[in-house]
mmCIF file of C-alpha atoms and ligand atoms in Angstrom:
data_model
loop_
_atom_site.group_PDB
_atom_site.id
_atom_site.type_symbol
_atom_site.label_atom_id
_atom_site.label_comp_id
_atom_site.label_asym_id
_atom_site.label_seq_id
_atom_site.Cartn_x
_atom_site.Cartn_y
_atom_site.Cartn_z
ATOM 1 C CA UNK G 1 0.051 -0.072 0.029
ATOM 2 C CA UNK G 2 1.198 3.588 -0.885
ATOM 3 C CA UNK G 3 1.767 5.592 2.177
ATOM 4 C CA UNK G 4 -0.528 8.602 2.776
ATOM 5 C CA UNK G 5 -0.156 10.073 6.690
ATOM 6 C CA UNK G 6 -1.809 13.325 7.702
ATOM 7 C CA UNK G 7 0.752 15.347 9.617
ATOM 8 C CA UNK G 8 0.049 18.351 11.902
ATOM 9 C CA UNK G 9 -1.730 18.458 14.949
ATOM 10 C CA UNK G 10 -3.674 21.524 13.973
ATOM 11 C CA UNK G 11 -5.393 18.842 11.443
ATOM 12 C CA UNK G 12 -6.064 16.785 14.051
ATOM 13 C CA UNK G 13 -7.573 19.082 16.228
ATOM 14 C CA UNK G 14 -9.500 20.224 13.674
ATOM 15 C CA UNK G 15 -11.159 17.247 13.360
ATOM 16 C CA UNK G 16 -12.420 17.161 16.994
ATOM 17 C CA UNK G 17 -16.036 18.085 16.387
ATOM 18 C CA UNK G 18 -16.126 15.436 13.999
ATOM 19 C CA UNK G 19 -15.211 12.906 17.028
ATOM 20 C CA UNK G 20 -17.645 14.143 19.159
ATOM 21 C CA UNK G 21 -20.330 14.132 16.493
ATOM 22 C CA UNK G 22 -19.067 10.399 15.735
ATOM 23 C CA UNK G 23 -20.337 9.553 19.208
ATOM 24 C CA UNK G 24 -23.701 10.554 19.244
ATOM 25 C CA UNK G 25 -24.565 8.024 16.550
ATOM 26 C CA UNK G 26 -27.609 6.439 16.608
ATOM 27 C CA UNK G 27 -31.072 7.551 15.993
ATOM 28 C CA UNK G 28 -31.058 9.984 14.159
ATOM 29 C CA UNK G 29 -27.370 9.910 13.428
ATOM 30 C CA UNK G 30 -25.514 8.684 10.336
ATOM 31 C CA UNK G 31 -24.831 5.257 11.340
ATOM 32 C CA UNK G 32 -27.733 2.405 11.884
ATOM 33 C CA UNK G 33 -28.347 0.319 14.572
ATOM 34 C CA UNK G 34 -26.447 -2.526 13.300
ATOM 35 C CA UNK G 35 -23.197 -3.990 14.567
ATOM 36 C CA UNK G 36 -24.130 -3.315 18.389
ATOM 37 C CA UNK G 37 -21.427 -5.899 18.811
ATOM 38 C CA UNK G 38 -18.311 -6.024 16.899
ATOM 39 C CA UNK G 39 -19.116 -8.226 13.383
ATOM 40 C CA UNK G 40 -18.397 -11.794 13.745
ATOM 41 C CA UNK G 41 -18.181 -14.100 10.725
ATOM 42 C CA UNK G 42 -16.095 -15.677 8.128
ATOM 43 C CA UNK G 43 -14.141 -13.624 4.954
ATOM 44 C CA UNK G 44 -12.414 -15.485 2.265
ATOM 45 C CA UNK G 45 -9.388 -13.092 1.466
ATOM 46 C CA UNK G 46 -6.754 -14.540 3.801
ATOM 47 C CA UNK G 47 -6.994 -17.862 2.928
ATOM 48 C CA UNK G 48 -8.156 -17.989 -0.481
ATOM 49 C CA UNK G 49 -8.021 -14.552 -1.630
ATOM 50 C CA UNK G 50 -8.492 -14.979 -5.468
ATOM 51 C CA UNK G 51 -9.315 -18.253 -5.596
ATOM 52 C CA UNK G 52 -12.676 -17.940 -3.443
ATOM 53 C CA UNK G 53 -15.701 -19.068 -5.754
ATOM 54 C CA UNK G 54 -19.074 -20.266 -5.216
ATOM 55 C CA UNK G 55 -18.436 -23.224 -3.757
ATOM 56 C CA UNK G 56 -15.804 -21.866 -1.256
ATOM 57 C CA UNK G 57 -18.179 -19.741 0.088
ATOM 58 C CA UNK G 58 -20.997 -22.725 1.033
ATOM 59 C CA UNK G 59 -18.343 -24.776 2.181
ATOM 60 C CA UNK G 60 -17.446 -21.996 4.538
ATOM 61 C CA UNK G 61 -21.413 -21.515 5.651
ATOM 62 C CA UNK G 62 -21.646 -25.595 6.003
ATOM 63 C CA UNK G 63 -18.708 -25.432 8.281
ATOM 64 C CA UNK G 64 -20.026 -22.860 10.290
ATOM 65 C CA UNK G 65 -23.122 -24.661 11.118
ATOM 66 C CA UNK G 66 -21.210 -27.653 11.234
ATOM 67 C CA UNK G 67 -18.424 -26.949 13.623
ATOM 68 C CA UNK G 68 -20.035 -25.014 15.949
ATOM 69 C CA UNK G 69 -19.019 -21.838 15.045
ATOM 70 C CA UNK G 70 -22.316 -20.324 14.011
ATOM 71 C CA UNK G 71 -23.486 -21.004 17.871
ATOM 72 C CA UNK G 72 -20.452 -19.419 18.904
ATOM 73 C CA UNK G 73 -21.334 -16.120 16.990
ATOM 74 C CA UNK G 74 -19.678 -16.338 13.752
ATOM 75 C CA UNK G 75 -22.681 -15.200 11.241
ATOM 76 C CA UNK G 76 -21.085 -13.166 8.393
ATOM 77 C CA UNK G 77 -19.871 -15.203 5.623
ATOM 78 C CA UNK G 78 -18.052 -12.221 3.644
ATOM 79 C CA UNK G 79 -17.138 -12.530 -0.145
ATOM 80 C CA UNK G 80 -13.936 -10.409 -0.444
ATOM 81 C CA UNK G 81 -12.605 -9.066 -3.781
ATOM 82 C CA UNK G 82 -12.860 -11.095 -7.218
ATOM 83 C CA UNK G 83 -16.453 -11.621 -7.595
ATOM 84 C CA UNK G 84 -17.292 -8.797 -9.764
ATOM 85 C CA UNK G 85 -17.982 -9.114 -13.575
ATOM 86 C CA UNK G 86 -18.651 -6.674 -16.126
ATOM 87 C CA UNK G 87 -21.518 -4.004 -16.265
ATOM 88 C CA UNK G 88 -24.168 -4.666 -18.495
ATOM 89 C CA UNK G 89 -25.644 -2.224 -20.875
ATOM 90 C CA UNK G 90 -27.464 -0.653 -18.469
ATOM 91 C CA UNK G 91 -24.696 -0.337 -15.979
ATOM 92 C CA UNK G 92 -25.951 -3.282 -13.518
ATOM 93 C CA UNK G 93 -23.074 -4.826 -12.069
ATOM 94 C CA UNK G 94 -22.748 -8.823 -13.038
ATOM 95 C CA UNK G 95 -21.081 -11.562 -11.229
ATOM 96 C CA UNK G 96 -17.775 -13.194 -13.167
ATOM 97 C CA UNK G 97 -18.584 -16.712 -13.461
ATOM 98 C CA UNK G 98 -17.064 -17.986 -10.390
ATOM 99 C CA UNK G 99 -20.318 -16.804 -8.985
ATOM 100 C CA UNK G 100 -23.044 -17.994 -11.320
ATOM 101 C CA UNK G 101 -25.769 -16.650 -9.394
ATOM 102 C CA UNK G 102 -25.378 -14.141 -6.065
ATOM 103 C CA UNK G 103 -29.224 -14.366 -5.287
ATOM 104 C CA UNK G 104 -29.197 -18.375 -4.932
ATOM 105 C CA UNK G 105 -26.145 -18.288 -3.362
ATOM 106 C CA UNK G 106 -27.581 -15.401 -0.618
ATOM 107 C CA UNK G 107 -30.478 -17.657 -0.371
ATOM 108 C CA UNK G 108 -28.502 -19.999 0.373
ATOM 109 C CA UNK G 109 -26.481 -18.719 3.002
ATOM 110 C CA UNK G 110 -29.476 -17.206 4.859
ATOM 111 C CA UNK G 111 -31.240 -20.722 4.746
ATOM 112 C CA UNK G 112 -28.385 -21.455 7.361
ATOM 113 C CA UNK G 113 -29.034 -18.813 9.652
ATOM 114 C CA UNK G 114 -26.323 -16.842 8.414
ATOM 115 C CA UNK G 115 -25.466 -13.636 6.560
ATOM 116 C CA UNK G 116 -23.877 -12.641 3.390
ATOM 117 C CA UNK G 117 -21.404 -10.026 3.025
ATOM 118 C CA UNK G 118 -19.818 -8.955 -0.104
ATOM 119 C CA UNK G 119 -16.675 -6.422 -1.337
ATOM 120 C CA UNK G 120 -16.352 -3.408 -3.536
ATOM 121 C CA UNK G 121 -14.749 -0.025 -3.800
ATOM 122 C CA UNK G 122 -15.613 3.687 -4.493
ATOM 123 C CA UNK G 123 -12.713 3.535 -6.959
ATOM 124 C CA UNK G 124 -13.293 2.565 -10.959
ATOM 125 C CA UNK G 125 -11.289 -0.398 -9.759
ATOM 126 C CA UNK G 126 -10.817 -2.571 -6.743
ATOM 127 C CA UNK G 127 -7.746 -3.645 -5.288
ATOM 128 C CA UNK G 128 -7.739 -7.041 -7.550
ATOM 129 C CA UNK G 129 -8.649 -4.590 -10.321
ATOM 130 C CA UNK G 130 -12.054 -5.657 -10.667
ATOM 131 C CA UNK G 131 -15.138 -3.476 -11.682
ATOM 132 C CA UNK G 132 -15.472 -0.787 -8.681
ATOM 133 C CA UNK G 133 -18.417 1.029 -7.819
ATOM 134 C CA UNK G 134 -17.186 4.469 -9.069
ATOM 135 C CA UNK G 135 -20.347 6.537 -10.872
ATOM 136 C CA UNK G 136 -22.389 3.505 -9.851
ATOM 137 C CA UNK G 137 -23.211 3.698 -6.224
ATOM 138 C CA UNK G 138 -26.917 3.576 -6.150
ATOM 139 C CA UNK G 139 -27.090 0.796 -8.813
ATOM 140 C CA UNK G 140 -24.649 -0.951 -6.862
ATOM 141 C CA UNK G 141 -26.344 -0.700 -3.487
ATOM 142 C CA UNK G 142 -29.668 -1.675 -5.088
ATOM 143 C CA UNK G 143 -28.171 -5.004 -6.604
ATOM 144 C CA UNK G 144 -26.491 -5.942 -3.113
ATOM 145 C CA UNK G 145 -30.001 -5.357 -1.475
ATOM 146 C CA UNK G 146 -31.815 -7.035 -4.436
ATOM 147 C CA UNK G 147 -29.425 -9.998 -3.890
ATOM 148 C CA UNK G 148 -29.994 -10.339 -0.199
ATOM 149 C CA UNK G 149 -26.339 -9.095 0.978
ATOM 150 C CA UNK G 150 -26.188 -8.211 4.409
ATOM 151 C CA UNK G 151 -22.322 -6.329 5.052
ATOM 152 C CA UNK G 152 -20.259 -4.285 2.474
ATOM 153 C CA UNK G 153 -16.677 -4.282 2.981
ATOM 154 C CA UNK G 154 -15.840 -0.936 0.783
ATOM 155 C CA UNK G 155 -12.398 -0.673 -0.057
ATOM 156 C CA UNK G 156 -10.616 2.648 -1.126
ATOM 157 C CA UNK G 157 -7.727 1.062 -3.491
ATOM 158 C CA UNK G 158 -9.136 2.096 -7.176
ATOM 159 C CA UNK G 159 -10.166 5.703 -5.535
ATOM 160 C CA UNK G 160 -6.440 6.814 -4.062
ATOM 161 C CA UNK G 161 -5.583 7.494 -8.384
ATOM 162 C CA UNK G 162 -8.845 9.553 -7.987
ATOM 163 C CA UNK G 163 -7.469 11.480 -4.820
ATOM 164 C CA UNK G 164 -4.139 11.883 -6.184
ATOM 165 C CA UNK G 165 -5.147 13.764 -9.265
ATOM 166 C CA UNK G 166 -7.877 15.771 -7.665
ATOM 167 C CA UNK G 167 -6.132 16.466 -4.454
ATOM 168 C CA UNK G 168 -2.307 16.077 -5.045
ATOM 169 C CA UNK G 169 -0.593 16.722 -1.355
ATOM 170 C CA UNK G 170 -3.191 18.317 -0.058
ATOM 171 C CA UNK G 171 -4.218 16.402 3.026
ATOM 172 C CA UNK G 172 -7.305 18.132 4.152
ATOM 173 C CA UNK G 173 -8.841 17.702 0.266
ATOM 174 C CA UNK G 174 -7.772 14.345 0.256
ATOM 175 C CA UNK G 175 -9.642 13.672 3.647
ATOM 176 C CA UNK G 176 -12.633 15.255 2.074
ATOM 177 C CA UNK G 177 -13.326 13.073 -0.671
ATOM 178 C CA UNK G 178 -12.739 9.959 1.478
ATOM 179 C CA UNK G 179 -15.639 11.294 3.453
ATOM 180 C CA UNK G 180 -17.421 12.150 0.488
ATOM 181 C CA UNK G 181 -17.224 8.984 -1.122
ATOM 182 C CA UNK G 182 -18.022 6.547 1.718
ATOM 183 C CA UNK G 183 -20.889 9.153 3.117
ATOM 184 C CA UNK G 184 -22.465 8.384 -0.471
ATOM 185 C CA UNK G 185 -22.143 4.507 -0.310
ATOM 186 C CA UNK G 186 -23.718 4.805 2.880
ATOM 187 C CA UNK G 187 -26.431 7.000 1.674
ATOM 188 C CA UNK G 188 -26.983 4.774 -1.334
ATOM 189 C CA UNK G 189 -27.310 1.920 1.418
ATOM 190 C CA UNK G 190 -29.842 3.366 3.270
ATOM 191 C CA UNK G 191 -31.800 4.339 0.285
ATOM 192 C CA UNK G 192 -32.448 0.467 -0.272
ATOM 193 C CA UNK G 193 -34.086 0.283 3.182
ATOM 194 C CA UNK G 194 -32.381 -3.455 3.735
ATOM 195 C CA UNK G 195 -30.072 -3.178 6.827
ATOM 196 C CA UNK G 196 -26.264 -3.183 5.345
ATOM 197 C CA UNK G 197 -23.534 -3.271 8.041
ATOM 198 C CA UNK G 198 -21.156 -0.822 5.755
ATOM 199 C CA UNK G 199 -17.429 -1.683 6.583
ATOM 200 C CA UNK G 200 -15.167 1.079 6.094
ATOM 201 C CA UNK G 201 -11.475 -0.307 4.368
ATOM 202 C CA UNK G 202 -8.968 2.545 3.903
ATOM 203 C CA UNK G 203 -6.312 1.205 6.055
ATOM 204 C CA UNK G 204 -6.639 4.125 8.837
ATOM 205 C CA UNK G 205 -5.840 7.285 6.120
ATOM 206 C CA UNK G 206 -6.704 10.600 7.747
ATOM 207 C CA UNK G 207 -7.365 8.975 11.325
ATOM 208 C CA UNK G 208 -10.771 7.378 10.230
ATOM 209 C CA UNK G 209 -11.355 6.362 13.908
ATOM 210 C CA UNK G 210 -12.250 10.430 13.965
ATOM 211 C CA UNK G 211 -14.594 10.150 11.501
ATOM 212 C CA UNK G 212 -15.506 6.847 10.198
ATOM 213 C CA UNK G 213 -19.039 6.554 12.415
ATOM 214 C CA UNK G 214 -19.832 10.479 10.959
ATOM 215 C CA UNK G 215 -19.974 9.049 7.289
ATOM 216 C CA UNK G 216 -22.113 5.576 8.189
ATOM 217 C CA UNK G 217 -19.291 3.350 9.014
ATOM 218 C CA UNK G 218 -19.911 0.243 11.095
ATOM 219 C CA UNK G 219 -16.363 -0.318 11.418
ATOM 220 C CA UNK G 220 -13.418 1.003 9.479
ATOM 221 C CA UNK G 221 -9.828 -0.398 8.904
ATOM 222 C CA UNK G 222 -7.462 1.274 11.331
ATOM 223 C CA UNK G 223 -4.217 -0.090 9.529
ATOM 224 C CA UNK G 224 -2.780 -1.708 6.789
ATOM 225 C CA UNK G 225 -3.070 -5.602 5.424
ATOM 226 C CA UNK G 226 -2.189 -8.084 7.875
ATOM 227 C CA UNK G 227 -0.442 -11.190 7.033
ATOM 228 C CA UNK G 228 -0.072 -14.741 8.722
ATOM 229 C CA UNK G 229 3.026 -14.163 10.998
ATOM 230 C CA UNK G 230 3.727 -12.788 14.075
ATOM 231 C CA UNK G 231 5.514 -9.787 13.687
ATOM 232 C CA UNK G 232 2.576 -8.428 11.496
ATOM 233 C CA UNK G 233 -0.015 -9.632 13.947
ATOM 234 C CA UNK G 234 1.523 -8.003 16.751
ATOM 235 C CA UNK G 235 2.577 -5.153 14.910
ATOM 236 C CA UNK G 236 -1.152 -4.289 14.239
ATOM 237 C CA UNK G 237 -2.906 -5.559 17.164
ATOM 238 C CA UNK G 238 -0.406 -3.528 19.874
ATOM 239 C CA UNK G 239 -0.534 -0.381 17.631
ATOM 240 C CA UNK G 240 -4.093 0.137 18.620
ATOM 241 C CA UNK G 241 -3.294 1.427 21.782
ATOM 242 C CA UNK G 242 -4.552 4.664 22.380
ATOM 243 C CA UNK G 243 -8.269 4.431 19.939
ATOM 244 C CA UNK G 244 -10.561 2.770 22.471
ATOM 245 C CA UNK G 245 -12.639 6.286 22.803
ATOM 246 C CA UNK G 246 -13.395 5.836 19.464
ATOM 247 C CA UNK G 247 -14.938 2.522 19.751
ATOM 248 C CA UNK G 248 -18.514 1.552 20.838
ATOM 249 C CA UNK G 249 -21.690 0.203 19.788
ATOM 250 C CA UNK G 250 -22.510 0.237 16.314
ATOM 251 C CA UNK G 251 -18.914 1.743 15.368
ATOM 252 C CA UNK G 252 -15.681 -0.296 15.534
ATOM 253 C CA UNK G 253 -12.075 0.018 15.120
ATOM 254 C CA UNK G 254 -10.938 -2.596 12.708
ATOM 255 C CA UNK G 255 -7.471 -3.788 12.898
ATOM 256 C CA UNK G 256 -8.092 -6.279 10.049
ATOM 257 C CA UNK G 257 -9.296 -9.973 9.728
ATOM 258 C CA UNK G 258 -8.186 -13.104 11.580
ATOM 259 C CA UNK G 259 -5.157 -15.043 10.715
ATOM 260 C CA UNK G 260 -5.977 -17.925 12.922
ATOM 261 C CA UNK G 261 -5.080 -21.368 11.755
ATOM 262 C CA UNK G 262 -3.307 -20.284 8.673
ATOM 263 C CA UNK G 263 -0.221 -21.749 9.499
ATOM 264 C CA UNK G 264 1.885 -18.730 9.671
ATOM 265 C CA UNK G 265 2.022 -18.448 13.573
ATOM 266 C CA UNK G 266 1.899 -20.979 16.590
ATOM 267 C CA UNK G 267 -0.065 -22.089 19.126
ATOM 268 C CA UNK G 268 0.701 -19.350 21.515
ATOM 269 C CA UNK G 269 0.660 -16.994 18.989
ATOM 270 C CA UNK G 270 -2.265 -17.356 17.467
ATOM 271 C CA UNK G 271 -3.702 -17.112 21.268
ATOM 272 C CA UNK G 272 -2.262 -13.548 21.833
ATOM 273 C CA UNK G 273 -4.110 -12.426 18.412
ATOM 274 C CA UNK G 274 -7.496 -14.028 19.597
ATOM 275 C CA UNK G 275 -7.113 -12.643 22.607
ATOM 276 C CA UNK G 276 -5.527 -9.002 21.785
ATOM 277 C CA UNK G 277 -8.377 -8.800 19.125
ATOM 278 C CA UNK G 278 -11.079 -9.710 21.944
ATOM 279 C CA UNK G 279 -9.399 -7.125 24.200
ATOM 280 C CA UNK G 280 -9.324 -4.273 21.329
ATOM 281 C CA UNK G 281 -13.437 -5.119 20.690
ATOM 282 C CA UNK G 282 -12.398 -6.014 17.237
ATOM 283 C CA UNK G 283 -14.434 -7.479 14.663
ATOM 284 C CA UNK G 284 -13.800 -11.389 14.707
ATOM 285 C CA UNK G 285 -13.622 -12.596 10.994
ATOM 286 C CA UNK G 286 -11.970 -15.869 10.756
ATOM 287 C CA UNK G 287 -9.704 -15.975 7.433
ATOM 288 C CA UNK G 288 -8.915 -19.689 7.268
ATOM 289 C CA UNK G 289 -10.351 -22.412 5.410
ATOM 290 C CA UNK G 290 -12.715 -23.300 7.668
ATOM 291 C CA UNK G 291 -13.886 -27.052 5.970
ATOM 292 C CA UNK G 292 -10.217 -27.858 6.806
ATOM 293 C CA UNK G 293 -8.772 -26.436 10.316
ATOM 294 C CA UNK G 294 -7.564 -28.486 13.359
ATOM 295 C CA UNK G 295 -9.288 -28.915 16.486
ATOM 296 C CA UNK G 296 -6.272 -26.515 17.849
ATOM 297 C CA UNK G 297 -7.471 -24.112 15.621
ATOM 298 C CA UNK G 298 -11.188 -24.042 16.105
ATOM 299 C CA UNK G 299 -10.754 -24.285 20.415
ATOM 300 C CA UNK G 300 -9.272 -20.989 19.566
ATOM 301 C CA UNK G 301 -11.511 -19.758 17.603
ATOM 302 C CA UNK G 302 -14.336 -20.779 19.666
ATOM 303 C CA UNK G 303 -13.242 -20.364 23.320
ATOM 304 C CA UNK G 304 -16.819 -18.672 24.540
ATOM 305 C CA UNK G 305 -14.823 -16.980 27.343
ATOM 306 C CA UNK G 306 -12.625 -14.947 25.120
ATOM 307 C CA UNK G 307 -15.684 -14.621 22.631
ATOM 308 C CA UNK G 308 -17.473 -12.913 25.503
ATOM 309 C CA UNK G 309 -15.110 -10.526 25.827
ATOM 310 C CA UNK G 310 -14.897 -9.191 22.517
ATOM 311 C CA UNK G 311 -19.073 -9.377 22.450
ATOM 312 C CA UNK G 312 -19.335 -7.657 25.272
ATOM 313 C CA UNK G 313 -22.441 -5.571 25.345
ATOM 314 C CA UNK G 314 -20.637 -2.673 27.353
ATOM 315 C CA UNK G 315 -18.775 -2.045 24.158
ATOM 316 C CA UNK G 316 -15.670 -0.598 25.391
ATOM 317 C CA UNK G 317 -12.406 -1.385 23.556
ATOM 318 C CA UNK G 318 -9.305 -2.062 25.872
ATOM 319 C CA UNK G 319 -6.198 -0.151 27.024
ATOM 320 C CA UNK G 320 -2.843 -0.963 27.326
ATOM 321 C CA UNK G 321 -2.191 -0.007 30.977
ATOM 322 C CA UNK G 322 1.465 -1.079 32.095
ATOM 323 C CA UNK G 323 4.631 -1.793 30.259
ATOM 324 C CA UNK G 324 7.478 -3.505 31.055
ATOM 325 C CA UNK G 325 10.325 -4.250 28.532
ATOM 326 C CA UNK G 326 8.415 -7.069 26.231
ATOM 327 C CA UNK G 327 5.550 -7.573 28.692
ATOM 328 C CA UNK G 328 2.315 -5.503 28.411
ATOM 329 C CA UNK G 329 -0.691 -5.405 30.491
ATOM 330 C CA UNK G 330 -3.956 -4.205 28.906
ATOM 331 C CA UNK G 331 -7.351 -3.994 30.515
ATOM 332 C CA UNK G 332 -11.138 -3.465 29.624
ATOM 333 C CA UNK G 333 -14.118 -3.220 31.565
ATOM 334 C CA UNK G 334 -17.229 -5.311 31.100
ATOM 335 C CA UNK G 335 -21.408 -4.611 31.107
ATOM 336 C CA UNK G 336 -21.438 -6.688 34.565
ATOM 337 C CA UNK G 337 -18.670 -4.837 36.767
ATOM 338 C CA UNK G 338 -16.037 -7.538 35.477
ATOM 339 C CA UNK G 339 -12.655 -6.094 34.162
ATOM 340 C CA UNK G 340 -10.787 -8.100 31.322
ATOM 341 C CA UNK G 341 -7.216 -8.438 31.721
ATOM 342 C CA UNK G 342 -4.438 -9.088 29.359
ATOM 343 C CA UNK G 343 -0.533 -9.868 29.878
ATOM 344 C CA UNK G 344 1.175 -10.170 26.421
ATOM 345 C CA UNK G 345 5.360 -11.168 26.091
ATOM 346 C CA UNK G 346 5.959 -9.513 23.112
ATOM 347 C CA UNK G 347 9.419 -11.062 23.907
ATOM 348 C CA UNK G 348 11.339 -14.241 22.442
ATOM 349 C CA UNK G 349 11.685 -16.008 25.794
ATOM 350 C CA UNK G 350 9.460 -16.981 28.867
ATOM 351 C CA UNK G 351 9.164 -13.721 31.240
ATOM 352 C CA UNK G 352 7.250 -13.746 34.547
ATOM 353 C CA UNK G 353 5.119 -10.997 35.269
ATOM 354 C CA UNK G 354 3.778 -9.333 38.402
ATOM 355 C CA UNK G 355 0.295 -7.439 37.733
ATOM 356 C CA UNK G 356 -0.970 -5.243 40.322
ATOM 357 C CA UNK G 357 -4.706 -5.729 39.988
ATOM 358 C CA UNK G 358 -5.291 -1.825 40.375
ATOM 359 C CA UNK G 359 -3.841 -0.692 37.375
ATOM 360 C CA UNK G 360 -6.334 -2.864 35.279
ATOM 361 C CA UNK G 361 -8.739 -1.244 37.334
ATOM 362 C CA UNK G 362 -9.604 -4.553 39.308
ATOM 363 C CA UNK G 363 -10.109 -4.563 42.887
ATOM 364 C CA UNK G 364 -7.326 -6.314 44.794
ATOM 365 C CA UNK G 365 -9.452 -9.019 46.224
ATOM 366 C CA UNK G 366 -10.666 -9.815 42.890
ATOM 367 C CA UNK G 367 -11.364 -13.402 41.699
ATOM 368 C CA UNK G 368 -9.290 -13.835 38.656
ATOM 369 C CA UNK G 369 -10.511 -16.633 36.114
ATOM 370 C CA UNK G 370 -7.630 -17.767 33.600
ATOM 371 C CA UNK G 371 -9.842 -18.249 30.266
ATOM 372 C CA UNK G 372 -7.150 -20.286 28.243
ATOM 373 C CA UNK G 373 -6.079 -22.726 31.020
ATOM 374 C CA UNK G 374 -9.904 -22.465 32.486
ATOM 375 C CA UNK G 375 -8.888 -22.403 35.615
ATOM 376 C CA UNK G 376 -8.623 -19.811 39.052
ATOM 377 C CA UNK G 377 -5.561 -18.039 39.256
ATOM 378 C CA UNK G 378 -4.019 -16.958 42.541
ATOM 379 C CA UNK G 379 -4.427 -13.408 43.845
ATOM 380 C CA UNK G 380 -1.747 -12.807 46.519
ATOM 381 C CA UNK G 381 -1.814 -8.860 48.214
ATOM 382 C CA UNK G 382 -3.878 -7.940 45.119
ATOM 383 C CA UNK G 383 -1.182 -8.952 43.176
ATOM 384 C CA UNK G 384 -0.878 -12.016 40.449
ATOM 385 C CA UNK G 385 2.389 -12.967 39.448
ATOM 386 C CA UNK G 386 2.665 -16.025 36.093
ATOM 387 C CA UNK G 387 5.628 -16.624 33.692
ATOM 388 C CA UNK G 388 4.213 -15.790 30.306
ATOM 389 C CA UNK G 389 5.660 -17.929 27.193
ATOM 390 C CA UNK G 390 7.342 -16.108 24.559
ATOM 391 C CA UNK G 391 4.970 -14.443 22.089
ATOM 392 C CA UNK G 392 1.956 -15.684 24.750
ATOM 393 C CA UNK G 393 -0.391 -14.404 26.280
ATOM 394 C CA UNK G 394 -2.484 -14.841 29.905
ATOM 395 C CA UNK G 395 -6.269 -14.107 29.604
ATOM 396 C CA UNK G 396 -8.473 -13.106 32.797
ATOM 397 C CA UNK G 397 -11.567 -12.085 33.644
ATOM 398 C CA UNK G 398 -11.687 -10.770 37.241
ATOM 399 C CA UNK G 399 -14.443 -10.562 38.991
HETATM 400 C C1 GLA B 1 -7.136 -4.693 -0.004
HETATM 401 C C2 GLA B 1 -8.124 -4.704 1.610
HETATM 402 C C3 GLA B 1 -7.911 -6.413 1.840
HETATM 403 C C4 GLA B 1 -8.590 -7.427 0.706
HETATM 404 C C5 GLA B 1 -7.546 -6.777 -0.823
HETATM 405 C C6 GLA B 1 -8.571 -7.689 -1.805
HETATM 406 O O1 GLA B 1 -5.467 -5.109 0.041
HETATM 407 O O2 GLA B 1 -6.936 -4.071 2.425
HETATM 408 O O3 GLA B 1 -8.117 -6.750 3.093
HETATM 409 O O4 GLA B 1 -9.608 -7.045 0.652
HETATM 410 O O5 GLA B 1 -7.094 -5.369 -1.364
HETATM 411 O O6 GLA B 1 -8.237 -6.969 -2.810
#
């Protein structure tokens, strides 16, 4: 991805009224009352990329039902890039031959009690150089609604060259152009009267967390693309520190889709990935081949106690509360008054950590439940001490 940064503090300050407006979304606001907890489901990109087809999506839907993931909350089946065909003479978007009948596919997914997501770009082309929605926003939104689509990931991609041509280095103008195209698609979706979750994908440019909800986004990517390795996952995940105040029911920071089970990380690292995303109230979109996963992968993706942290009704994203070399403690408050506490070891050898529960906002007399080991953890004088595996995590619920 080309880099694109907004530089001045004055610029950010200028956005504060927008941030305030974003928080007061809801009834009468721009964002619909959707995604009241972070969306959960599956997305084709991380594993299948351009190989996704109708059969892959049906197999993913079947697997979600058969392996218990649907019951655990994974309901969106999201087709990423490369489904798009040409436009017909009237400009209506067609599917390519990998997807013979999108309406039939949506009916199939719905018959399983699941929802179907799709992907497009505000540019003339998507990232994989398929047809984008530029100049056809209303028509495309209507096609999605007619097919029975429930979720749209709208990826800036081809629109970057329009921004470059029109705004050049003018960051404020570029930002406004992004606001305009996302608003345009949000309005087009709203006009269809079908509730469709709107996922913004523009890599966090222009501090999107400050205006994503204002333009009707239910979630917005905060970074570039994730890859299936610890360096990528941890760089993205830990860089979310400080963004918690921009997330809440209906409008979430999105540090990208899960790589759990794709093979590039070990079990400790995948637990870290899942735990960190849960602490971040991040969307949980599995990105692996659901039809061919190991019991260990399924156990990570379906740990109900961890999912309960992610999906907590209060919707308060976690914050980093302590750092000690490569060790970090994060915490988030939960709807019932409990606290989720995660202790991460970002280093490559085992390390002991002593957590002061007060730093995590928990009572020194709290009881701790270890959500991966499924056991009570011992607290002595308001402190909890444990060894944390390299690249590993201890995830606790304090009550
Ligand atoms: C961009 C997005 C990815 C994926 C691809 C598809 O890179 O950030 O998540 O959607 O495009 O082409």
